[in-house]
Short mmCIF file of C-alpha atoms and ligand atoms in Angstrom, two decimals:
data_model
loop_
_atom_site.label_atom_id
_atom_site.label_comp_id
_atom_site.label_asym_id
_atom_site.label_seq_id
_atom_site.Cartn_x
_atom_site.Cartn_y
_atom_site.Cartn_z
CA MET L 904 0.00 0.00 0.00
CA PHE L 905 2.76 2.40 0.93
CA SER L 906 5.05 1.28 -1.93
CA ASN L 907 3.65 3.84 -4.28
CA PHE L 908 3.03 6.49 -1.64
CA ASP L 909 3.23 9.84 -3.40
CA PHE L 910 4.50 12.58 -1.14
CA GLN L 911 4.71 15.06 -3.98
CA VAL L 912 0.94 15.28 -4.10
CA ILE L 913 0.89 16.52 -0.52
CA ILE L 914 3.75 18.91 -0.98
CA ASP L 915 2.12 20.47 -4.05
CA ALA L 916 -1.11 20.95 -2.21
CA LEU L 917 0.41 22.43 0.97
CA PRO L 918 -0.20 26.11 0.16
CA TYR L 919 -3.83 25.55 -0.83
CA LEU L 920 -4.40 23.17 2.08
CA PHE L 921 -3.10 25.57 4.73
CA LEU L 922 -3.59 29.08 3.35
CA GLU L 923 -7.15 28.28 2.29
CA GLY L 924 -8.32 25.20 4.21
CA MET L 925 -6.58 25.53 7.56
CA VAL L 926 -7.32 29.23 7.65
CA PHE L 927 -11.03 28.53 7.15
CA THR L 928 -10.99 25.79 9.79
CA LEU L 929 -9.14 27.90 12.41
CA LYS L 930 -11.22 30.98 11.73
CA LEU L 931 -14.39 28.99 12.08
CA THR L 932 -13.11 27.27 15.28
CA LEU L 933 -11.95 30.43 17.05
CA LEU L 934 -14.89 32.64 16.08
CA ALA L 935 -17.41 29.91 16.99
CA ALA L 936 -15.66 29.35 20.32
CA LEU L 937 -15.83 33.09 20.99
CA PHE L 938 -19.48 33.56 20.11
CA GLY L 939 -20.35 30.21 21.67
CA THR L 940 -18.77 31.38 24.97
CA ILE L 941 -20.53 34.71 24.93
CA LEU L 942 -23.93 33.17 24.08
CA GLY L 943 -23.22 30.27 26.47
CA THR L 944 -22.49 32.65 29.30
CA ILE L 945 -25.72 34.53 28.65
CA LEU L 946 -27.58 31.17 28.65
CA ALA L 947 -25.89 30.15 31.90
CA LEU L 948 -26.85 33.44 33.57
CA MET L 949 -30.41 33.07 32.33
CA ARG L 950 -30.51 29.55 33.69
CA LEU L 951 -29.29 30.55 37.15
CA SER L 952 -31.30 33.80 37.30
CA GLY L 953 -34.39 32.27 38.86
CA VAL L 954 -36.46 34.89 37.03
CA TRP L 955 -39.38 33.18 35.29
CA PRO L 956 -39.29 32.26 32.40
CA LEU L 957 -35.56 32.76 31.72
CA PRO L 958 -34.32 29.51 33.24
CA GLN L 959 -36.98 27.54 31.43
CA ILE L 960 -36.10 29.13 28.05
CA ALA L 961 -32.37 28.59 28.51
CA GLY L 962 -32.86 25.07 29.89
CA THR L 963 -35.08 23.99 26.98
CA TYR L 964 -32.67 25.46 24.45
CA VAL L 965 -29.65 23.77 25.97
CA ASN L 966 -31.36 20.38 26.31
CA PHE L 967 -32.86 20.56 22.84
CA VAL L 968 -29.56 21.39 21.11
CA ARG L 969 -27.67 18.79 23.12
CA SER L 970 -30.04 16.05 21.99
CA LEU L 971 -29.55 16.79 18.31
CA PRO L 972 -26.79 15.31 16.16
CA LEU L 973 -24.50 18.14 15.04
CA LEU L 974 -24.48 16.86 11.45
CA LEU L 975 -28.29 17.25 11.32
CA VAL L 976 -28.08 20.80 12.62
CA ILE L 977 -25.51 21.66 9.98
CA PHE L 978 -27.73 20.31 7.19
CA TRP L 979 -30.79 22.10 8.52
CA PHE L 980 -29.09 25.43 8.78
CA PHE L 981 -27.58 25.16 5.39
CA PHE L 982 -30.81 24.42 3.66
CA LEU L 983 -33.17 26.44 5.94
CA VAL L 984 -31.35 29.74 6.44
CA PRO L 985 -31.70 30.82 2.78
CA PHE L 986 -35.46 30.29 3.08
CA ILE L 987 -35.67 32.16 6.43
CA ALA L 988 -33.75 35.01 4.94
CA GLN L 989 -36.12 35.03 1.97
CA LYS L 990 -39.10 35.27 4.32
CA ILE L 991 -37.47 38.08 6.28
CA VAL L 992 -36.44 40.14 3.30
CA GLY L 993 -39.51 39.20 1.30
CA SER L 994 -37.50 38.27 -1.83
CA PRO L 995 -39.01 36.01 -4.54
CA ARG L 996 -36.21 33.41 -4.25
CA PRO L 997 -34.19 31.87 -1.39
CA ILE L 998 -31.23 34.09 -0.60
CA PRO L 999 -27.84 32.41 -0.82
CA ILE L 1000 -25.93 33.00 2.42
CA ASP L 1001 -22.12 33.00 2.60
CA PRO L 1002 -21.25 29.40 3.49
CA PHE L 1003 -18.71 30.50 6.09
CA LEU L 1004 -21.24 32.70 7.77
CA THR L 1005 -23.80 29.87 7.83
CA ALA L 1006 -21.25 27.51 9.34
CA LEU L 1007 -20.27 30.09 11.90
CA ILE L 1008 -23.84 30.74 13.01
CA THR L 1009 -24.53 27.01 13.21
CA PHE L 1010 -21.49 26.16 15.30
CA SER L 1011 -21.87 29.19 17.54
CA LEU L 1012 -25.51 28.30 18.37
CA PHE L 1013 -24.60 24.62 18.78
CA GLU L 1014 -21.53 25.16 20.92
CA ALA L 1015 -23.31 27.74 23.07
CA ALA L 1016 -25.30 24.91 24.58
CA TYR L 1017 -22.10 23.12 25.66
CA PHE L 1018 -20.27 26.24 26.78
CA SER L 1019 -23.28 27.29 28.81
CA GLU L 1020 -23.11 24.07 30.81
CA ILE L 1021 -19.40 24.68 31.46
CA MET L 1022 -20.01 28.29 32.56
CA ARG L 1023 -22.90 27.17 34.71
CA ALA L 1024 -20.67 24.71 36.50
CA GLY L 1025 -17.97 27.39 36.86
CA ILE L 1026 -20.43 29.83 38.42
CA GLN L 1027 -21.91 27.27 40.74
CA SER L 1028 -18.52 26.14 41.93
CA LEU L 1029 -17.74 29.53 43.49
CA PRO L 1030 -18.25 29.89 47.20
CA LYS L 1031 -21.64 31.52 47.94
CA GLY L 1032 -19.87 34.02 50.11
CA GLN L 1033 -18.26 35.69 47.08
CA VAL L 1034 -21.66 36.81 45.86
CA ALA L 1035 -22.70 37.85 49.32
CA ALA L 1036 -19.54 39.88 49.80
CA GLY L 1037 -20.24 41.68 46.50
CA TYR L 1038 -23.79 42.51 47.48
CA ALA L 1039 -22.70 43.50 51.03
CA LEU L 1040 -20.39 46.20 49.46
CA GLY L 1041 -23.42 47.60 47.59
CA LEU L 1042 -22.64 46.22 44.12
CA SER L 1043 -25.65 45.54 41.95
CA TYR L 1044 -26.46 42.15 40.35
CA PRO L 1045 -24.79 43.06 37.02
CA GLN L 1046 -21.78 44.41 38.80
CA VAL L 1047 -21.41 41.32 40.96
CA MET L 1048 -21.67 39.14 37.85
CA ARG L 1049 -19.33 41.15 35.68
CA ARG L 1050 -16.67 42.04 38.27
CA ILE L 1051 -16.71 39.06 40.65
CA VAL L 1052 -18.51 35.94 39.43
CA LEU L 1053 -17.78 35.75 35.74
CA PRO L 1054 -14.06 36.52 35.86
CA GLN L 1055 -13.53 33.85 38.44
CA ALA L 1056 -15.88 31.34 36.72
CA PHE L 1057 -14.13 31.96 33.40
CA ARG L 1058 -10.67 31.61 34.89
CA ASN L 1059 -11.52 28.42 36.74
CA MET L 1060 -13.14 26.89 33.69
CA LEU L 1061 -10.55 28.02 31.13
CA PRO L 1062 -8.99 24.61 30.77
CA VAL L 1063 -12.45 23.00 30.19
CA LEU L 1064 -13.44 25.74 27.78
CA LEU L 1065 -10.20 25.19 25.78
CA THR L 1066 -10.65 21.45 25.80
CA GLN L 1067 -14.16 21.92 24.39
CA THR L 1068 -12.64 24.22 21.75
CA ILE L 1069 -10.30 21.41 20.71
CA VAL L 1070 -13.31 19.18 20.27
CA LEU L 1071 -14.90 21.97 18.22
CA PHE L 1072 -11.83 22.24 16.08
CA GLN L 1073 -12.28 18.60 15.14
CA ASP L 1074 -15.99 18.94 14.72
CA THR L 1075 -15.68 21.75 12.21
CA SER L 1076 -14.47 19.13 9.76
CA LEU L 1077 -18.12 18.11 9.49
CA VAL L 1078 -18.68 21.06 7.12
CA TYR L 1079 -17.00 18.95 4.56
CA VAL L 1080 -20.38 17.32 3.93
CA LEU L 1081 -21.46 20.64 2.48
CA SER L 1082 -18.34 20.61 0.30
CA LEU L 1083 -17.04 23.79 1.97
CA ASN L 1084 -13.35 24.53 1.65
CA ASP L 1085 -12.21 23.72 5.14
CA PHE L 1086 -8.99 21.74 5.68
CA LEU L 1087 -10.66 18.33 5.29
CA GLY L 1088 -12.83 19.52 2.41
CA ILE L 1089 -9.88 20.76 0.39
CA ALA L 1090 -7.87 17.67 1.05
CA GLY L 1091 -10.77 15.50 -0.09
CA LYS L 1092 -11.18 17.54 -3.28
CA ILE L 1093 -7.48 17.34 -4.18
CA GLY L 1094 -7.32 13.65 -3.30
CA GLN L 1095 -10.29 12.98 -5.50
CA ARG L 1096 -8.88 15.00 -8.38
CA ASP L 1097 -5.45 13.36 -8.28
CA GLY L 1098 -6.66 9.91 -7.31
CA ARG L 1099 -4.57 10.16 -4.14
CA LEU L 1100 -7.19 9.96 -1.36
CA THR L 1101 -5.04 7.69 0.82
CA GLU L 1102 -2.20 10.06 1.01
CA MET L 1103 -4.39 13.06 1.57
CA TYR L 1104 -6.58 11.53 4.27
CA LEU L 1105 -3.55 10.16 6.14
CA PHE L 1106 -1.88 13.49 6.05
CA VAL L 1107 -5.11 15.22 7.21
CA ALA L 1108 -5.37 12.82 10.13
CA LEU L 1109 -1.75 13.51 11.10
CA VAL L 1110 -2.26 17.26 11.03
CA TYR L 1111 -5.51 17.10 13.08
CA PHE L 1112 -3.77 14.81 15.53
CA LEU L 1113 -0.69 17.01 15.92
CA ILE L 1114 -2.66 20.22 16.41
CA SER L 1115 -5.14 18.68 18.87
CA PHE L 1116 -2.37 16.89 20.77
CA ALA L 1117 -0.19 19.99 21.06
CA ALA L 1118 -3.22 22.05 22.15
CA SER L 1119 -4.24 19.60 24.83
CA GLN L 1120 -0.71 19.45 26.13
CA ALA L 1121 -0.74 23.23 26.33
CA VAL L 1122 -4.07 23.13 28.21
CA ARG L 1123 -2.64 20.63 30.67
CA ARG L 1124 0.29 22.92 31.36
CA LEU L 1125 -2.08 25.86 31.82
CA GLN L 1126 -4.10 23.76 34.32
CA VAL L 1127 -1.08 23.04 36.44
CA HIS L 1128 -0.12 26.72 36.27
CA THR L 1129 -3.48 28.05 37.38
CA ALA L 1130 -3.68 25.41 40.08
CA ILE L 1131 -0.50 26.84 41.58
CA ILE L 1132 -1.72 30.42 41.42
CA ARG L 1133 -4.90 29.73 43.27
CA MET G 3 -16.22 58.77 72.69
CA ASN G 4 -16.67 55.18 73.49
CA THR G 5 -13.76 54.45 75.72
CA ALA G 6 -15.05 51.76 78.03
CA ALA G 7 -17.90 49.32 78.30
CA THR G 8 -19.77 50.89 81.10
CA THR G 9 -23.49 50.91 81.67
CA PRO G 10 -23.86 54.66 82.00
CA ASN G 11 -22.13 54.98 78.72
CA SER G 12 -24.47 52.69 76.85
CA ALA G 13 -27.46 54.20 78.59
CA ALA G 14 -26.40 57.60 77.28
CA LYS G 15 -26.20 56.14 73.75
CA GLN G 16 -29.64 54.64 73.96
CA SER G 17 -31.27 57.95 74.68
CA SER G 18 -29.98 59.64 71.52
CA GLY G 19 -32.13 59.80 68.46
CA VAL G 20 -32.88 57.16 65.84
CA PRO G 21 -31.06 53.82 66.32
CA VAL G 22 -28.62 52.84 63.60
CA ILE G 23 -30.13 49.35 63.48
CA GLU G 24 -33.56 48.50 64.73
CA MET G 25 -35.21 45.06 64.49
CA ILE G 26 -38.86 44.51 65.38
CA GLY G 27 -40.26 41.04 65.68
CA VAL G 28 -38.19 39.55 62.89
CA SER G 29 -39.22 35.98 62.01
CA LYS G 30 -37.83 33.86 59.15
CA TRP G 31 -38.66 30.40 57.84
CA TYR G 32 -36.41 28.43 55.45
CA THR G 33 -39.32 26.04 54.85
CA PRO G 34 -42.89 26.16 56.31
CA GLU G 35 -41.77 23.68 58.94
CA PHE G 36 -38.35 25.10 59.71
CA GLN G 37 -38.34 28.49 61.49
CA VAL G 38 -34.81 29.84 61.79
CA LEU G 39 -35.67 33.24 63.43
CA ASP G 40 -38.37 33.63 66.06
CA SER G 41 -39.65 37.21 66.61
CA CYS G 42 -36.24 38.77 67.13
CA SER G 43 -36.22 42.37 68.34
CA THR G 44 -33.28 44.54 69.29
CA SER G 45 -31.73 47.87 68.46
CA VAL G 46 -28.22 49.21 68.14
CA GLN G 47 -27.58 52.85 68.87
CA LYS G 48 -24.91 54.98 67.31
CA GLY G 49 -21.49 54.04 68.67
CA GLU G 50 -22.78 50.99 70.42
CA VAL G 51 -20.96 47.63 70.27
CA VAL G 52 -23.32 44.58 70.50
CA VAL G 53 -21.92 41.09 70.70
CA VAL G 54 -24.16 38.26 69.49
CA CYS G 55 -23.37 34.73 70.79
CA GLY G 56 -25.14 31.44 71.17
CA PRO G 57 -24.78 27.76 70.15
CA SER G 58 -23.94 26.86 66.62
CA GLY G 59 -27.04 26.79 64.42
CA SER G 60 -28.99 29.16 66.69
CA GLY G 61 -29.50 31.66 63.88
CA LYS G 62 -26.75 34.30 64.58
CA SER G 63 -25.48 34.47 61.01
CA THR G 64 -28.97 34.54 59.68
CA LEU G 65 -29.92 37.37 62.02
CA ILE G 66 -27.13 39.69 61.08
CA LYS G 67 -27.55 38.88 57.34
CA CYS G 68 -31.13 40.12 57.63
CA VAL G 69 -29.78 43.57 58.65
CA ASN G 70 -28.33 44.25 55.20
CA ALA G 71 -30.92 42.16 53.35
CA LEU G 72 -28.54 39.36 52.38
CA GLU G 73 -31.27 37.18 53.81
CA PRO G 74 -34.95 37.91 53.26
CA PHE G 75 -37.38 37.39 56.15
CA GLN G 76 -41.12 36.87 56.21
CA GLN G 77 -42.28 38.76 59.33
CA GLY G 78 -41.29 41.84 61.23
CA ASP G 79 -39.34 44.96 60.21
CA ILE G 80 -35.74 46.10 60.20
CA PHE G 81 -34.72 49.70 59.90
CA VAL G 82 -31.25 51.06 59.20
CA GLU G 83 -31.03 54.71 60.19
CA GLY G 84 -34.78 54.84 59.83
CA VAL G 85 -34.78 53.27 56.34
CA LYS G 86 -36.89 50.17 56.13
CA VAL G 87 -34.86 47.21 54.87
CA ASN G 88 -37.79 45.04 53.95
CA ASP G 89 -39.47 47.64 51.77
CA ARG G 90 -39.60 46.95 48.02
CA ALA G 91 -38.98 50.64 47.33
CA THR G 92 -35.69 50.67 49.34
CA ASP G 93 -32.56 51.04 47.21
CA LEU G 94 -30.82 47.93 48.53
CA PRO G 95 -27.41 48.49 46.98
CA LYS G 96 -27.29 51.97 48.52
CA LEU G 97 -28.40 50.72 51.90
CA ARG G 98 -25.87 47.88 51.83
CA SER G 99 -23.07 50.15 50.86
CA ARG G 100 -23.65 52.05 54.20
CA ILE G 101 -23.23 48.85 56.25
CA GLY G 102 -19.85 47.16 56.31
CA MET G 103 -19.79 43.34 56.58
CA VAL G 104 -16.96 41.03 57.54
CA PHE G 105 -17.37 37.34 56.91
CA GLN G 106 -15.98 34.23 58.63
CA ASN G 107 -14.17 33.17 55.45
CA PHE G 108 -12.90 36.71 54.56
CA GLU G 109 -14.41 36.54 51.08
CA LEU G 110 -11.80 38.72 49.52
CA PHE G 111 -12.00 38.55 45.72
CA PRO G 112 -9.12 36.20 44.77
CA HIS G 113 -8.78 37.41 41.21
CA LEU G 114 -8.18 41.04 42.32
CA THR G 115 -5.22 42.56 44.06
CA ILE G 116 -5.57 43.79 47.60
CA MET G 117 -5.71 47.38 46.22
CA GLU G 118 -8.45 46.39 43.75
CA ASN G 119 -10.37 44.65 46.49
CA LEU G 120 -10.40 47.92 48.42
CA THR G 121 -11.22 50.18 45.52
CA LEU G 122 -13.74 48.20 43.45
CA ALA G 123 -16.89 49.16 45.36
CA GLN G 124 -15.64 52.64 46.17
CA ARG G 125 -15.45 53.28 42.45
CA LYS G 126 -18.49 51.31 41.19
CA VAL G 127 -20.90 52.11 44.03
CA LEU G 128 -19.71 55.45 45.47
CA LYS G 129 -18.42 56.63 42.09
CA ARG G 130 -15.18 57.85 43.62
CA GLY G 131 -12.37 58.73 41.24
CA LYS G 132 -9.30 56.52 41.06
CA ASP G 133 -7.08 58.85 43.02
CA GLU G 134 -9.59 59.33 45.78
CA ALA G 135 -10.30 55.59 46.01
CA ASP G 136 -6.61 54.72 45.95
CA ALA G 137 -5.79 57.26 48.67
CA LYS G 138 -8.58 55.95 50.86
CA ALA G 139 -7.44 52.35 50.37
CA ARG G 140 -3.85 53.19 51.24
CA LYS G 141 -4.90 55.04 54.40
CA LEU G 142 -6.95 52.05 55.53
CA LEU G 143 -4.29 49.50 54.64
CA GLN G 144 -1.89 51.45 56.75
CA ARG G 145 -4.40 51.52 59.57
CA VAL G 146 -4.67 47.74 59.60
CA GLY G 147 -0.87 47.47 59.29
CA LEU G 148 -0.72 46.15 55.72
CA SER G 149 0.60 49.06 53.65
CA ASP G 150 3.13 46.92 51.84
CA GLN G 151 0.59 44.29 50.72
CA ALA G 152 -1.34 46.44 48.25
CA PRO G 153 -0.08 44.89 45.00
CA LYS G 154 -0.40 41.28 46.23
CA TYR G 155 -3.29 38.89 45.68
CA PRO G 156 -5.40 37.62 48.61
CA GLY G 157 -4.00 34.08 48.19
CA GLN G 158 -0.55 35.39 49.02
CA LEU G 159 -1.60 36.61 52.44
CA SER G 160 -2.10 34.79 55.74
CA GLY G 161 -5.59 34.36 57.11
CA GLY G 162 -5.13 37.06 59.67
CA GLN G 163 -3.85 39.45 57.03
CA GLN G 164 -6.74 38.60 54.77
CA GLN G 165 -9.25 39.31 57.46
CA ARG G 166 -7.70 42.65 58.22
CA VAL G 167 -7.86 43.51 54.52
CA ALA G 168 -11.53 42.48 54.57
CA ILE G 169 -12.16 44.94 57.45
CA ALA G 170 -10.36 47.66 55.59
CA ARG G 171 -12.41 46.92 52.47
CA ALA G 172 -15.62 47.34 54.42
CA LEU G 173 -14.36 50.55 56.09
CA ALA G 174 -13.43 52.02 52.70
CA MET G 175 -17.14 52.56 52.09
CA ASP G 176 -17.40 54.85 55.15
CA PRO G 177 -20.14 52.68 56.71
CA VAL G 178 -22.46 53.86 59.49
CA ALA G 179 -22.24 50.43 61.06
CA MET G 180 -20.20 47.23 60.76
CA LEU G 181 -21.49 43.66 60.97
CA PHE G 182 -19.05 40.85 61.79
CA ASP G 183 -19.95 37.16 61.39
CA GLU G 184 -17.50 35.13 63.47
CA PRO G 185 -14.55 37.05 62.07
CA THR G 186 -11.94 35.04 63.91
CA SER G 187 -13.33 31.50 63.91
CA ALA G 188 -11.64 30.49 60.59
CA LEU G 189 -8.25 31.71 61.80
CA ASP G 190 -5.30 29.84 63.23
CA PRO G 191 -5.12 30.63 66.92
CA GLU G 192 -1.92 32.73 66.60
CA MET G 193 -3.69 35.06 64.15
CA VAL G 194 -6.82 35.78 66.22
CA SER G 195 -5.40 38.62 68.23
CA GLU G 196 -4.16 40.66 65.23
CA VAL G 197 -7.71 40.80 63.98
CA LEU G 198 -9.31 41.40 67.37
CA ASP G 199 -6.92 44.28 68.02
CA VAL G 200 -8.19 46.00 64.86
CA MET G 201 -11.76 45.46 65.99
CA VAL G 202 -11.07 46.73 69.52
CA GLU G 203 -9.53 49.88 68.05
CA LEU G 204 -12.54 50.33 65.76
CA ALA G 205 -14.92 49.94 68.69
CA ARG G 206 -12.96 52.50 70.77
CA GLU G 207 -13.14 55.01 67.95
CA GLY G 208 -16.89 54.83 68.16
CA MET G 209 -17.87 52.60 65.34
CA THR G 210 -21.36 51.09 65.64
CA MET G 211 -20.83 47.33 65.59
CA MET G 212 -22.82 44.17 65.70
CA VAL G 213 -20.41 41.29 66.24
CA VAL G 214 -21.20 37.54 66.16
CA THR G 215 -18.35 35.98 68.05
CA HIS G 216 -17.42 33.48 70.76
CA GLU G 217 -14.46 35.63 71.81
CA MET G 218 -15.70 36.46 75.27
CA GLY G 219 -12.52 38.44 76.05
CA PHE G 220 -13.47 40.78 73.19
CA ALA G 221 -17.02 40.98 74.47
CA ARG G 222 -15.91 41.97 78.00
CA LYS G 223 -13.46 44.47 76.72
CA VAL G 224 -15.59 46.52 74.28
CA ALA G 225 -19.17 45.26 74.14
CA ASP G 226 -21.90 47.51 75.55
CA ARG G 227 -24.43 44.72 75.31
CA VAL G 228 -24.49 41.00 74.75
CA ILE G 229 -27.25 39.24 72.89
CA PHE G 230 -27.58 35.53 73.52
CA MET G 231 -29.46 33.46 70.91
CA ASP G 232 -30.82 30.00 71.12
CA LEU G 233 -33.09 28.11 68.66
CA GLY G 234 -33.63 31.22 66.56
CA ALA G 235 -34.82 33.42 69.45
CA ILE G 236 -33.07 36.22 71.31
CA VAL G 237 -32.98 34.79 74.86
CA GLU G 238 -30.93 37.58 76.48
CA ASP G 239 -30.19 41.14 75.43
CA VAL G 240 -28.46 42.71 78.42
CA PRO G 241 -25.54 45.03 79.34
CA THR G 242 -22.26 43.19 79.16
CA GLU G 243 -21.50 43.10 82.87
CA ASP G 244 -24.93 41.72 83.66
CA PHE G 245 -24.39 38.96 81.12
CA PHE G 246 -21.09 37.89 82.57
CA GLY G 247 -22.20 38.64 86.12
CA SER G 248 -25.44 36.68 86.19
CA PRO G 249 -27.04 35.58 82.99
CA ARG G 250 -30.66 35.06 83.71
CA SER G 251 -31.51 32.17 81.52
CA GLU G 252 -30.27 28.66 82.24
CA ARG G 253 -29.32 28.15 78.60
CA ALA G 254 -27.05 31.19 78.67
CA GLN G 255 -25.43 29.97 81.89
CA LEU G 256 -24.78 26.58 80.34
CA PHE G 257 -23.41 28.20 77.18
CA LEU G 258 -21.10 30.51 79.17
CA SER G 259 -19.77 27.76 81.34
CA LYS G 260 -18.90 25.66 78.27
CA ILE G 261 -17.28 28.52 76.41
CA LEU G 262 -15.34 29.92 79.33
CA SER G 263 -14.02 26.51 80.37
CA HIS G 264 -11.81 26.27 77.26
N1 ADP Q 102 -29.84 28.39 53.23
C1 ADP Q 102 -30.35 27.61 54.21
N2 ADP Q 102 -31.35 26.75 54.02
C2 ADP Q 102 -31.83 26.04 55.02
N3 ADP Q 102 -31.40 26.03 56.25
C3 ADP Q 102 -30.41 26.88 56.55
C4 ADP Q 102 -29.83 27.77 55.57
N4 ADP Q 102 -28.81 28.44 56.15
C5 ADP Q 102 -28.82 28.13 57.41
N5 ADP Q 102 -29.72 27.17 57.69
C6 ADP Q 102 -30.01 26.61 59.02
O1 ADP Q 102 -30.49 27.64 59.84
C7 ADP Q 102 -30.03 27.43 61.17
C8 ADP Q 102 -29.29 28.73 61.62
O2 ADP Q 102 -28.17 28.90 60.81
P1 ADP Q 102 -27.11 30.07 61.11
O3 ADP Q 102 -27.84 31.37 61.12
O4 ADP Q 102 -26.00 29.95 60.18
O5 ADP Q 102 -26.61 29.74 62.61
P2 ADP Q 102 -25.34 30.19 63.41
O6 ADP Q 102 -24.72 31.31 62.62
O7 ADP Q 102 -25.88 30.65 64.74
O8 ADP Q 102 -24.50 29.01 63.54
C9 ADP Q 102 -29.12 26.25 61.13
O9 ADP Q 102 -29.89 25.13 61.62
C10 ADP Q 102 -28.76 26.08 59.70
O10 ADP Q 102 -28.59 24.74 59.40
MG1 MG Q 103 -22.84 31.41 61.76
#
């Protein structure tokens, strides 16, 4: 199998693979993690607010999203959003939406459910006295959240948030089913064109592994570091 | 002002104007079956130091947390300088900012430096400028003997130092009264006195204080009155020397004999 392994195919494809594919993948990962964390934090705050009906809305959303296969959500969004946009704008035909934007919205909404559970755990793990101390000084609810609770929850949960982001990094490869030009998508297209799928997929696997492995090692080191500071 | 814990002194205080803290028949239930406070009434005059003691679980923490509305209650009224705590219209953040509170576990904010711990609420609640807040913080850190700790984080300080910072943080808001919830019971024995010294000085300077503590030495030294609680009720509320001289209730006698024996 490896006797006629063609490295040249990979070398030739490197610029396209990385400058186009990996840039797409990383951009999608980092932006989706950012928006997912923001939206997830809002969901977590809603869930813990105790103000009807916010916890119910957030809880339903989180449980609903978490019980759907990601692939299904991606398909849905891709085929539904143009029709929704058509309805909103009132145009005669479905409006094509930038594929990157669609993917970004999908992953942000999907990851928000997971990030919200992480932030919720982070908030709940703080000693109750921290909130009481904030209120006792006269801080308002938003001030207590913004200045005392969220910074600590975020700092304590950073390793978990980053680990979830590594999972997200791997999951973004699912957009390949929509033949978007992410890292895996481009590798597939080149492999198909040149009849070198084996080389390309092995190479792709190696790259995903190396990046994910290096990132989780970095997270582990961060974990030890923050454990010492506390 | 308040130099010694004498009865004439406290009697003089009681005659003057609106009390800083007034509780009238406060009752609280955690569940319909479990009543944690049972018609508690007392008042604290300006400059008065009141020690609250009683067995663990008797409701001492809950009682003082009702004063600044950290705990809601179902019956009765509490007034702070005439402002009703349990009134929906009351601006709670404003009211709380006028009452300092010191917790058993310090509750400094671990992600902020000592300086930031002392200036956060000054700036966000009292809207003081950075220079004014910093100056106030430095003055108070010096007062509790921790001037050189300003840039550190709470985790780098000993328990006693952290509690002194917590007192300074509360004082930075220029409170009309201070509430203490067992401020020394989480400390290693050798650190208790450095915190008590700060509290004694505060009491002598005339600060109005409500202190939950089992440090009976502190009570004898500076308290005007002692409140003894049991099963959610205020069983005794008497001048300090009467409490130590001859507590009226059997439960208080038993409590005292236990606490003074070790
Ligand atoms: N959040 C709560 N929910 C239910 N019970 C509580 C809660 N907080 C305290 N209690 C109970 O109320 C009683 C009084 O508590 P507390 O005021 O902390 O007593 P103390 O400070 O005198 O030790 C205890 O029996 C305690 O277990
Ligand atoms: Mg207590």
